[in-house]
Short mmCIF file of N, CA, C and O and ligand atoms in Angstrom, two decimals:
data_model
loop_
_atom_site.label_atom_id
_atom_site.label_comp_id
_atom_site.label_asym_id
_atom_site.label_seq_id
_atom_site.Cartn_x
_atom_site.Cartn_y
_atom_site.Cartn_z
N MET G 1 0.80 -1.03 0.01
CA MET G 1 0.17 -0.15 0.00
C MET G 1 0.80 1.28 -0.06
O MET G 1 1.88 1.29 0.75
N THR G 2 0.74 2.24 -0.98
CA THR G 2 1.38 3.27 -1.20
C THR G 2 0.95 4.34 0.09
O THR G 2 -0.39 4.35 0.38
N ALA G 3 1.84 5.58 0.14
CA ALA G 3 1.36 6.74 1.12
C ALA G 3 0.22 7.23 0.34
O ALA G 3 -0.73 7.70 1.10
N GLU G 4 0.38 7.42 -0.93
CA GLU G 4 -0.87 8.01 -2.03
C GLU G 4 -2.21 7.33 -1.64
O GLU G 4 -3.28 7.85 -1.44
N HIS G 5 -2.10 6.17 -1.82
CA HIS G 5 -3.24 5.31 -1.53
C HIS G 5 -4.01 5.24 -0.28
O HIS G 5 -5.04 5.51 -0.04
N THR G 6 -3.04 5.49 0.85
CA THR G 6 -3.73 5.61 2.39
C THR G 6 -4.25 6.81 2.26
O THR G 6 -5.26 7.04 2.90
N ARG G 7 -3.63 7.89 1.47
CA ARG G 7 -4.32 9.37 1.89
C ARG G 7 -5.67 9.34 1.08
O ARG G 7 -6.73 9.82 1.71
N ARG G 8 -5.71 8.51 0.04
CA ARG G 8 -6.68 8.71 -0.79
C ARG G 8 -8.18 7.91 -0.07
O ARG G 8 -9.10 8.31 0.02
N THR G 9 -7.48 6.90 0.51
CA THR G 9 -8.47 5.88 1.36
C THR G 9 -8.90 6.62 2.56
O THR G 9 -10.21 6.86 2.98
N ALA G 10 -7.99 7.51 3.10
CA ALA G 10 -8.52 8.48 4.47
C ALA G 10 -9.45 9.45 4.07
O ALA G 10 -10.40 9.74 4.71
N ILE G 11 -9.24 10.10 2.60
CA ILE G 11 -10.24 11.10 2.22
C ILE G 11 -11.55 10.49 1.92
O ILE G 11 -12.51 11.09 2.47
N ALA G 12 -11.43 9.41 1.48
CA ALA G 12 -12.88 8.72 1.01
C ALA G 12 -13.44 8.42 2.27
O ALA G 12 -14.76 8.60 2.36
N THR G 13 -12.69 7.85 3.08
CA THR G 13 -13.28 7.48 4.57
C THR G 13 -13.94 8.60 5.34
O THR G 13 -15.15 8.65 5.73
N ALA G 14 -13.02 9.74 5.08
CA ALA G 14 -13.84 10.77 5.69
C ALA G 14 -14.95 11.56 5.18
O ALA G 14 -15.91 12.02 5.70
N ALA G 15 -14.90 11.31 3.57
CA ALA G 15 -16.21 12.10 2.90
C ALA G 15 -17.36 11.14 3.29
O ALA G 15 -18.26 11.41 3.51
N VAL G 16 -17.20 9.88 3.55
CA VAL G 16 -18.49 8.89 3.73
C VAL G 16 -18.63 9.30 4.92
O VAL G 16 -19.71 9.27 5.18
N ALA G 17 -17.87 9.43 5.97
CA ALA G 17 -18.33 9.44 7.49
C ALA G 17 -18.93 11.07 7.61
O ALA G 17 -19.87 11.05 8.21
N THR G 18 -18.54 11.96 6.93
CA THR G 18 -19.17 13.36 6.67
C THR G 18 -20.52 13.18 6.18
O THR G 18 -21.53 13.64 6.65
N GLY G 19 -20.37 12.39 5.27
CA GLY G 19 -21.94 12.41 4.37
C GLY G 19 -22.96 11.39 5.41
O GLY G 19 -24.05 11.68 5.61
N GLY G 20 -22.44 10.47 6.03
CA GLY G 20 -23.12 10.02 7.04
C GLY G 20 -23.58 10.65 8.21
O GLY G 20 -24.76 10.47 8.58
N THR G 21 -22.81 11.43 8.36
CA THR G 21 -23.07 12.20 9.74
C THR G 21 -24.26 13.23 9.24
O THR G 21 -25.40 13.58 9.99
N LEU G 22 -24.23 13.94 7.98
CA LEU G 22 -25.34 14.55 7.65
C LEU G 22 -26.36 13.78 7.46
O LEU G 22 -27.49 14.51 7.99
N LEU G 23 -26.37 12.71 6.99
CA LEU G 23 -27.83 11.70 6.91
C LEU G 23 -28.25 11.54 8.26
O LEU G 23 -29.51 11.66 8.43
N VAL G 24 -27.43 11.21 9.35
CA VAL G 24 -27.74 11.00 10.54
C VAL G 24 -28.40 12.19 11.10
O VAL G 24 -29.45 12.28 11.78
N GLY G 25 -28.02 13.58 10.59
CA GLY G 25 -28.34 14.67 11.46
C GLY G 25 -29.87 14.99 10.87
O GLY G 25 -30.58 15.68 11.49
N CYS G 26 -30.42 14.28 9.61
CA CYS G 26 -31.58 14.58 9.24
C CYS G 26 -32.41 13.24 9.41
O CYS G 26 -33.39 12.96 8.91
N GLY G 27 -31.81 12.39 10.34
CA GLY G 27 -32.52 10.98 10.56
C GLY G 27 -33.66 11.03 11.08
O GLY G 27 -34.18 12.02 11.69
N GLY G 28 -34.40 10.00 10.98
CA GLY G 28 -35.80 9.95 11.71
C GLY G 28 -36.73 10.49 10.88
O GLY G 28 -38.14 10.57 11.15
N GLY G 29 -36.33 10.88 9.63
CA GLY G 29 -37.27 11.59 8.67
C GLY G 29 -37.79 10.35 7.69
O GLY G 29 -37.20 9.31 7.41
N SER G 30 -38.87 11.00 6.89
CA SER G 30 -39.41 10.25 5.92
C SER G 30 -39.57 11.56 4.84
O SER G 30 -39.10 12.63 5.19
N SER G 31 -40.16 11.05 3.74
CA SER G 31 -40.41 12.13 2.93
C SER G 31 -41.35 13.43 3.57
O SER G 31 -42.32 13.03 4.22
N PRO G 32 -41.04 14.66 3.27
CA PRO G 32 -41.83 15.74 3.85
C PRO G 32 -43.39 15.51 3.36
O PRO G 32 -43.54 14.79 2.23
N SER G 33 -44.30 15.74 4.10
CA SER G 33 -45.75 15.60 3.62
C SER G 33 -46.19 16.25 2.50
O SER G 33 -45.73 17.21 2.25
N ASP G 34 -47.02 15.66 1.75
CA ASP G 34 -47.65 16.41 0.72
C ASP G 34 -48.71 16.84 0.96
O ASP G 34 -49.50 17.64 0.07
N GLY G 35 -49.02 17.25 2.11
CA GLY G 35 -50.14 17.77 2.57
C GLY G 35 -51.27 17.09 3.06
O GLY G 35 -52.41 17.28 3.49
N SER G 36 -51.45 15.81 2.57
CA SER G 36 -52.70 14.69 2.69
C SER G 36 -52.31 14.12 3.85
O SER G 36 -51.32 13.53 4.08
N PRO G 37 -53.40 13.91 4.66
CA PRO G 37 -53.33 13.16 5.85
C PRO G 37 -53.16 11.55 5.54
O PRO G 37 -53.58 11.04 4.43
N PRO G 38 -52.44 10.83 6.28
CA PRO G 38 -52.02 9.20 6.15
C PRO G 38 -53.65 8.77 6.39
O PRO G 38 -54.59 9.29 7.13
N ARG G 39 -53.94 7.63 5.47
CA ARG G 39 -55.02 6.71 5.71
C ARG G 39 -54.70 5.75 6.73
O ARG G 39 -54.14 4.93 6.80
N LEU G 40 -56.03 5.75 7.76
CA LEU G 40 -55.53 4.99 9.02
C LEU G 40 -57.05 4.22 8.98
O LEU G 40 -58.14 4.60 8.69
N PRO G 41 -56.86 3.10 9.74
CA PRO G 41 -58.22 2.09 10.09
C PRO G 41 -58.87 2.96 11.15
O PRO G 41 -58.51 3.29 12.11
N ALA G 42 -60.17 3.01 10.80
CA ALA G 42 -61.10 3.61 11.56
C ALA G 42 -61.52 3.53 12.97
O ALA G 42 -62.08 3.78 13.86
N ASP G 43 -61.41 1.82 12.88
CA ASP G 43 -61.42 1.19 14.13
C ASP G 43 -60.24 0.99 15.12
O ASP G 43 -60.38 0.45 16.15
N ARG G 44 -59.13 1.56 14.99
CA ARG G 44 -57.78 1.49 15.79
C ARG G 44 -57.61 2.78 16.39
O ARG G 44 -57.20 3.60 15.82
N PRO G 45 -58.03 2.69 17.82
CA PRO G 45 -57.64 4.10 18.58
C PRO G 45 -56.13 4.53 18.39
O PRO G 45 -55.25 3.65 18.48
N LEU G 46 -56.19 5.51 18.42
CA LEU G 46 -54.58 6.43 18.34
C LEU G 46 -54.51 6.77 19.62
O LEU G 46 -52.95 6.67 19.98
N ALA G 47 -55.29 6.86 20.36
CA ALA G 47 -54.99 7.23 21.85
C ALA G 47 -56.06 7.07 22.91
O ALA G 47 -57.28 7.20 22.39
N THR G 48 -55.71 7.15 24.16
CA THR G 48 -56.98 7.34 25.16
C THR G 48 -56.55 8.49 25.82
O THR G 48 -55.69 9.26 25.92
N LEU G 49 -58.13 9.34 25.46
CA LEU G 49 -57.90 10.73 26.46
C LEU G 49 -57.29 10.72 27.67
O LEU G 49 -56.49 11.84 27.99
N ALA G 50 -57.42 9.76 28.59
CA ALA G 50 -57.16 9.97 29.95
C ALA G 50 -55.72 10.09 29.91
O ALA G 50 -54.93 10.21 30.84
N ASP G 51 -55.02 9.43 28.94
CA ASP G 51 -53.33 9.42 29.11
C ASP G 51 -52.72 10.75 28.90
O ASP G 51 -51.70 10.78 28.44
N ILE G 52 -53.72 11.72 28.15
CA ILE G 52 -53.11 13.12 27.69
C ILE G 52 -53.89 13.99 28.61
O ILE G 52 -55.14 14.44 28.19
N PRO G 53 -53.17 15.02 29.42
CA PRO G 53 -53.93 15.89 30.10
C PRO G 53 -54.37 16.89 29.20
O PRO G 53 -53.74 17.21 27.99
N VAL G 54 -55.47 17.64 29.59
CA VAL G 54 -55.85 18.69 28.65
C VAL G 54 -54.83 19.87 28.58
O VAL G 54 -54.08 20.30 29.49
N GLY G 55 -54.71 20.26 27.07
CA GLY G 55 -53.64 21.01 26.74
C GLY G 55 -52.39 20.38 26.55
O GLY G 55 -51.50 21.41 25.97
N GLU G 56 -52.20 18.94 26.30
CA GLU G 56 -50.88 18.64 26.20
C GLU G 56 -50.94 17.88 24.84
O GLU G 56 -52.14 17.55 24.25
N SER G 57 -49.82 17.35 24.38
CA SER G 57 -49.76 16.24 23.19
C SER G 57 -48.95 15.03 23.52
O SER G 57 -48.05 15.13 24.46
N ARG G 58 -49.46 14.07 22.61
CA ARG G 58 -48.51 12.92 22.51
C ARG G 58 -48.17 12.46 21.28
O ARG G 58 -49.05 12.77 20.23
N ALA G 59 -47.08 11.88 21.14
CA ALA G 59 -46.59 11.26 19.64
C ALA G 59 -47.16 9.82 19.81
O ALA G 59 -46.79 9.01 20.80
N VAL G 60 -47.79 9.38 18.61
CA VAL G 60 -48.32 8.08 19.04
C VAL G 60 -48.00 7.44 17.42
O VAL G 60 -47.46 8.15 16.68
N THR G 61 -48.13 6.20 17.36
CA THR G 61 -48.05 5.40 15.83
C THR G 61 -49.16 4.73 15.66
O THR G 61 -49.96 4.25 16.59
N SER G 62 -49.51 4.49 14.52
CA SER G 62 -50.64 3.72 14.13
C SER G 62 -50.08 3.04 12.84
O SER G 62 -49.89 3.66 11.65
N GLY G 63 -49.64 1.67 12.61
CA GLY G 63 -49.05 0.99 11.91
C GLY G 63 -47.82 1.83 11.70
O GLY G 63 -46.76 1.88 12.42
N GLU G 64 -47.33 2.34 10.34
CA GLU G 64 -46.02 3.04 10.10
C GLU G 64 -46.34 4.30 10.15
O GLU G 64 -45.09 5.08 9.98
N GLU G 65 -47.33 4.94 10.81
CA GLU G 65 -47.27 6.51 10.77
C GLU G 65 -47.39 7.06 11.83
O GLU G 65 -47.72 6.38 12.92
N ASN G 66 -46.47 8.19 12.00
CA ASN G 66 -46.12 8.71 13.22
C ASN G 66 -47.19 9.81 13.18
O ASN G 66 -47.23 10.76 12.39
N ILE G 67 -47.68 10.13 14.52
CA ILE G 67 -48.94 11.15 14.79
C ILE G 67 -48.64 11.72 15.89
O ILE G 67 -48.10 11.23 16.93
N ILE G 68 -49.27 13.17 15.94
CA ILE G 68 -49.29 13.65 17.09
C ILE G 68 -50.72 13.80 17.52
O ILE G 68 -51.78 14.15 16.67
N VAL G 69 -51.13 13.50 18.73
CA VAL G 69 -52.54 13.48 19.27
C VAL G 69 -52.37 14.87 20.44
O VAL G 69 -51.92 14.80 21.35
N SER G 70 -53.35 15.73 19.94
CA SER G 70 -53.34 16.78 21.15
C SER G 70 -54.82 16.84 21.78
O SER G 70 -55.78 16.79 21.09
N ARG G 71 -54.64 17.08 22.97
CA ARG G 71 -55.97 16.90 23.72
C ARG G 71 -56.38 18.57 23.96
O ARG G 71 -55.71 19.21 24.65
N THR G 72 -57.39 19.00 23.16
CA THR G 72 -57.76 20.23 23.31
C THR G 72 -58.77 20.73 24.33
O THR G 72 -58.96 21.92 24.71
N ALA G 73 -59.40 19.95 24.90
CA ALA G 73 -60.35 20.09 25.83
C ALA G 73 -60.67 18.72 26.65
O ALA G 73 -60.22 17.59 26.39
N GLU G 74 -61.69 18.95 27.56
CA GLU G 74 -61.96 17.77 28.39
C GLU G 74 -62.32 16.63 27.47
O GLU G 74 -61.81 15.29 27.74
N ALA G 75 -63.25 16.91 26.43
CA ALA G 75 -63.84 15.58 25.57
C ALA G 75 -63.28 15.81 24.19
O ALA G 75 -63.67 15.15 23.48
N THR G 76 -62.34 16.55 23.93
CA THR G 76 -61.97 16.76 22.52
C THR G 76 -60.46 16.60 22.13
O THR G 76 -59.80 16.90 22.88
N ALA G 77 -60.31 16.17 20.94
CA ALA G 77 -58.90 15.96 20.70
C ALA G 77 -58.40 16.31 18.97
O ALA G 77 -59.56 16.25 18.30
N VAL G 78 -57.49 16.69 18.82
CA VAL G 78 -57.18 16.86 17.27
C VAL G 78 -55.76 16.00 17.09
O VAL G 78 -55.03 15.57 18.14
N ALA G 79 -55.53 15.67 15.72
CA ALA G 79 -54.26 14.78 15.42
C ALA G 79 -53.85 15.42 14.15
O ALA G 79 -54.58 15.95 13.35
N PHE G 80 -52.51 15.07 14.01
CA PHE G 80 -51.60 15.58 13.13
C PHE G 80 -50.69 14.75 12.51
O PHE G 80 -50.28 13.88 13.54
N SER G 81 -50.34 14.49 11.30
CA SER G 81 -49.10 13.80 10.62
C SER G 81 -47.87 14.49 11.63
O SER G 81 -47.66 15.49 11.63
N ALA G 82 -47.19 13.53 12.07
CA ALA G 82 -45.90 14.07 12.69
C ALA G 82 -44.59 14.28 11.70
O ALA G 82 -43.61 14.65 12.41
N VAL G 83 -44.99 14.01 10.45
CA VAL G 83 -43.83 14.28 9.56
C VAL G 83 -43.90 15.81 9.34
O VAL G 83 -44.79 16.19 8.58
N CYS G 84 -42.52 16.41 9.54
CA CYS G 84 -42.27 17.62 9.09
C CYS G 84 -42.45 17.79 7.83
O CYS G 84 -42.01 17.19 6.98
N THR G 85 -42.97 19.23 7.63
CA THR G 85 -43.40 19.78 6.06
C THR G 85 -42.28 20.34 5.55
O THR G 85 -42.23 20.52 4.62
N HIS G 86 -40.99 20.22 6.17
CA HIS G 86 -40.02 20.81 5.77
C HIS G 86 -39.03 19.95 4.93
O HIS G 86 -39.14 19.72 3.83
N GLN G 87 -38.58 19.06 5.69
CA GLN G 87 -37.69 17.92 5.14
C GLN G 87 -37.75 16.36 5.59
O GLN G 87 -37.43 15.67 5.53
N GLY G 88 -39.16 16.52 6.27
CA GLY G 88 -39.57 14.92 6.72
C GLY G 88 -39.25 14.28 8.10
O GLY G 88 -39.31 13.20 8.29
N CYS G 89 -38.64 15.18 8.84
CA CYS G 89 -38.27 14.67 10.35
C CYS G 89 -39.25 14.44 11.07
O CYS G 89 -40.68 14.83 10.75
N LYS G 90 -39.35 13.49 12.16
CA LYS G 90 -40.30 13.56 12.98
C LYS G 90 -40.64 14.45 14.17
O LYS G 90 -39.66 14.75 15.14
N VAL G 91 -41.56 15.06 14.15
CA VAL G 91 -42.16 16.18 15.14
C VAL G 91 -42.37 15.64 16.16
O VAL G 91 -42.93 14.72 16.47
N GLN G 92 -42.03 16.36 17.32
CA GLN G 92 -42.30 15.81 18.82
C GLN G 92 -42.89 16.83 19.69
O GLN G 92 -42.52 18.09 19.64
N PRO G 93 -43.93 16.44 20.66
CA PRO G 93 -44.18 17.43 21.63
C PRO G 93 -43.23 17.82 22.31
O PRO G 93 -42.32 17.10 22.95
N GLU G 94 -43.17 19.37 22.70
CA GLU G 94 -42.25 19.79 23.43
C GLU G 94 -42.67 20.87 24.07
O GLU G 94 -43.03 21.96 23.59
N ALA G 95 -42.95 20.91 25.43
CA ALA G 95 -43.35 21.92 26.20
C ALA G 95 -44.89 22.18 25.80
O ALA G 95 -45.58 21.21 25.53
N ALA G 96 -45.31 23.48 25.47
CA ALA G 96 -46.50 23.64 24.78
C ALA G 96 -46.63 23.81 23.37
O ALA G 96 -47.61 24.45 22.60
N GLU G 97 -45.51 23.49 22.69
CA GLU G 97 -45.52 23.31 21.14
C GLU G 97 -45.17 22.03 20.51
O GLU G 97 -44.69 21.20 21.60
N LEU G 98 -45.22 21.96 19.18
CA LEU G 98 -44.65 20.76 18.69
C LEU G 98 -43.48 21.27 17.88
O LEU G 98 -43.12 22.21 17.16
N ARG G 99 -42.24 20.51 18.03
CA ARG G 99 -40.95 20.80 17.58
C ARG G 99 -40.24 19.73 16.68
O ARG G 99 -40.36 18.59 17.17
N CYS G 100 -39.71 20.29 15.54
CA CYS G 100 -38.85 19.39 14.78
C CYS G 100 -37.56 19.31 15.30
O CYS G 100 -36.87 20.50 15.37
N PRO G 101 -36.70 18.23 15.59
CA PRO G 101 -35.57 18.29 16.01
C PRO G 101 -34.32 18.40 15.11
O PRO G 101 -33.46 18.73 15.44
N CYS G 102 -35.00 18.29 13.71
CA CYS G 102 -33.73 18.72 12.88
C CYS G 102 -33.46 19.91 12.60
O CYS G 102 -32.35 20.25 12.43
N HIS G 103 -34.44 20.78 12.29
CA HIS G 103 -33.95 22.27 11.99
C HIS G 103 -34.72 23.23 12.93
O HIS G 103 -34.67 24.41 12.58
N GLY G 104 -35.20 22.59 13.80
CA GLY G 104 -36.13 23.65 14.92
C GLY G 104 -37.40 24.26 14.54
O GLY G 104 -37.80 25.16 15.03
N SER G 105 -38.14 23.95 13.53
CA SER G 105 -39.32 24.31 13.13
C SER G 105 -40.34 24.01 14.45
O SER G 105 -40.08 22.90 14.87
N THR G 106 -41.21 25.16 14.59
CA THR G 106 -42.16 24.72 15.54
C THR G 106 -43.81 24.63 15.09
O THR G 106 -44.01 25.64 14.14
N PHE G 107 -44.70 24.20 15.59
CA PHE G 107 -45.90 24.05 15.17
C PHE G 107 -46.80 24.00 16.44
O PHE G 107 -46.71 23.78 17.27
N ASP G 108 -48.02 24.69 15.97
CA ASP G 108 -49.21 24.73 16.83
C ASP G 108 -49.81 23.58 17.40
O ASP G 108 -50.07 23.00 16.43
N PRO G 109 -50.06 22.99 18.39
CA PRO G 109 -50.44 21.67 18.85
C PRO G 109 -52.04 21.49 18.51
O PRO G 109 -52.55 20.54 18.60
N ARG G 110 -52.43 22.76 18.43
CA ARG G 110 -54.01 22.62 18.29
C ARG G 110 -54.57 22.69 16.81
O ARG G 110 -55.49 22.45 16.41
N THR G 111 -53.59 23.45 16.13
CA THR G 111 -54.04 23.74 14.72
C THR G 111 -53.01 23.18 13.61
O THR G 111 -53.48 23.00 12.61
N GLY G 112 -51.70 22.63 14.16
CA GLY G 112 -50.88 21.94 13.16
C GLY G 112 -49.98 23.26 12.44
O GLY G 112 -49.06 22.84 11.86
N GLU G 113 -50.49 24.43 12.55
CA GLU G 113 -49.79 25.55 11.67
C GLU G 113 -48.41 25.66 12.15
O GLU G 113 -47.97 25.55 13.45
N ALA G 114 -47.58 26.03 11.37
CA ALA G 114 -46.17 26.40 11.38
C ALA G 114 -46.13 27.54 12.00
O ALA G 114 -46.51 28.49 11.72
N LEU G 115 -45.33 27.61 13.15
CA LEU G 115 -45.21 28.82 14.11
C LEU G 115 -43.85 29.42 13.44
O LEU G 115 -43.69 30.65 13.72
N SER G 116 -42.99 28.79 13.46
CA SER G 116 -41.45 29.32 13.05
C SER G 116 -40.92 28.02 11.99
O SER G 116 -41.13 27.05 12.23
N GLY G 117 -39.98 28.65 11.24
CA GLY G 117 -39.44 27.98 10.08
C GLY G 117 -38.04 27.32 10.40
O GLY G 117 -37.94 27.22 11.80
N PRO G 118 -37.76 26.55 9.52
CA PRO G 118 -37.88 26.72 7.98
C PRO G 118 -39.05 26.12 7.41
O PRO G 118 -39.51 26.29 6.52
N ALA G 119 -39.86 25.10 8.30
CA ALA G 119 -41.08 24.67 7.85
C ALA G 119 -42.08 25.90 7.73
O ALA G 119 -42.14 26.78 8.54
N ASN G 120 -42.85 25.88 6.63
CA ASN G 120 -43.70 27.08 6.52
C ASN G 120 -45.31 26.66 6.00
O ASN G 120 -46.15 27.54 6.29
N ALA G 121 -45.44 25.31 5.85
CA ALA G 121 -46.79 24.86 5.88
C ALA G 121 -47.17 23.93 6.98
O ALA G 121 -46.41 23.50 7.78
N PRO G 122 -48.44 24.03 7.32
CA PRO G 122 -48.92 23.15 8.74
C PRO G 122 -48.68 21.69 8.46
O PRO G 122 -48.68 20.99 7.27
N LEU G 123 -48.70 21.06 9.44
CA LEU G 123 -48.77 19.67 9.71
C LEU G 123 -50.26 19.40 9.00
O LEU G 123 -51.25 19.67 9.49
N PRO G 124 -50.24 18.18 8.15
CA PRO G 124 -51.68 17.77 7.87
C PRO G 124 -52.43 17.16 8.84
O PRO G 124 -51.96 16.49 9.70
N GLU G 125 -53.61 17.71 9.03
CA GLU G 125 -54.49 17.35 10.01
C GLU G 125 -55.01 15.82 9.67
O GLU G 125 -55.39 15.63 8.60
N ILE G 126 -55.34 15.08 10.82
CA ILE G 126 -55.90 13.80 10.63
C ILE G 126 -57.50 13.86 11.32
O ILE G 126 -57.42 14.19 12.42
N PRO G 127 -58.29 13.93 10.56
CA PRO G 127 -59.43 13.90 11.13
C PRO G 127 -59.73 12.78 12.36
O PRO G 127 -59.55 11.66 12.08
N VAL G 128 -60.15 13.26 13.51
CA VAL G 128 -60.51 12.23 14.59
C VAL G 128 -61.76 12.46 15.22
O VAL G 128 -62.41 13.57 15.20
N ARG G 129 -62.29 11.40 16.08
CA ARG G 129 -63.47 11.51 16.76
C ARG G 129 -63.04 10.82 18.09
O ARG G 129 -62.17 10.01 18.08
N VAL G 130 -63.71 11.50 19.06
CA VAL G 130 -63.79 10.59 20.59
C VAL G 130 -64.86 9.69 20.78
O VAL G 130 -65.92 10.55 20.74
N GLU G 131 -64.78 8.64 21.17
CA GLU G 131 -65.89 7.77 21.34
C GLU G 131 -65.34 6.92 22.98
O GLU G 131 -64.14 6.27 22.69
N ASN G 132 -66.06 6.81 23.75
CA ASN G 132 -65.69 6.32 25.00
C ASN G 132 -64.44 6.42 25.31
O ASN G 132 -63.64 5.53 25.74
N GLY G 133 -63.83 7.56 25.48
CA GLY G 133 -62.34 8.05 25.94
C GLY G 133 -61.48 7.70 25.00
O GLY G 133 -60.21 7.88 25.42
N GLN G 134 -61.98 7.08 23.79
CA GLN G 134 -60.93 6.73 22.81
C GLN G 134 -60.81 7.53 21.67
O GLN G 134 -61.73 8.27 21.21
N VAL G 135 -59.61 8.14 21.14
CA VAL G 135 -59.34 8.86 20.24
C VAL G 135 -59.30 7.96 19.11
O VAL G 135 -58.02 7.24 18.76
N LEU G 136 -60.07 8.17 17.91
CA LEU G 136 -60.31 7.20 16.56
C LEU G 136 -60.06 7.97 15.49
O LEU G 136 -60.60 9.19 15.48
N PRO G 137 -59.39 7.55 14.43
CA PRO G 137 -59.63 8.41 13.13
C PRO G 137 -60.97 8.37 12.73
O PRO G 137 -61.63 7.18 12.79
N SER G 138 -61.56 9.24 11.87
CA SER G 138 -62.91 9.52 11.42
C SER G 138 -62.76 8.91 10.18
O SER G 138 -61.75 8.79 9.37
S1 LIG P 201 -37.14 18.53 8.72
FE1 LIG P 201 -38.11 19.73 10.40
S2 LIG P 201 -37.40 21.53 10.50
FE2 LIG P 201 -36.08 20.58 8.88
#
């Protein structure tokens, strides 16, 4: 192995490592949402109201879908796709808002509206209903 070969190998390895780091930095993502809500089975509860204090949100999954459920009042809830509308990372509840860990966008947990960028489109709403304390897709 020559010194030149070793140097090239080191540069190639560093390039791969850097690219890998960049990919990891945006990890947890999927494609940015196209604005349409995911199709979910209507008989599978997304959450139990009793598990979400009024005014708070929870990240849940249904099949492959990442979803945010926000309890807006004693007997009501709303839900949104957790796929960030910027580049597709998974948005999480954080304090009184929804935050994307990749680039810091924030969203209103009651409306899905983008509050701060870089995302500027709202999280797609998932229509839900509350039956017997369960939050179900409509
Ligand atoms: S992917 Fe969410 S802010 Fe960039």
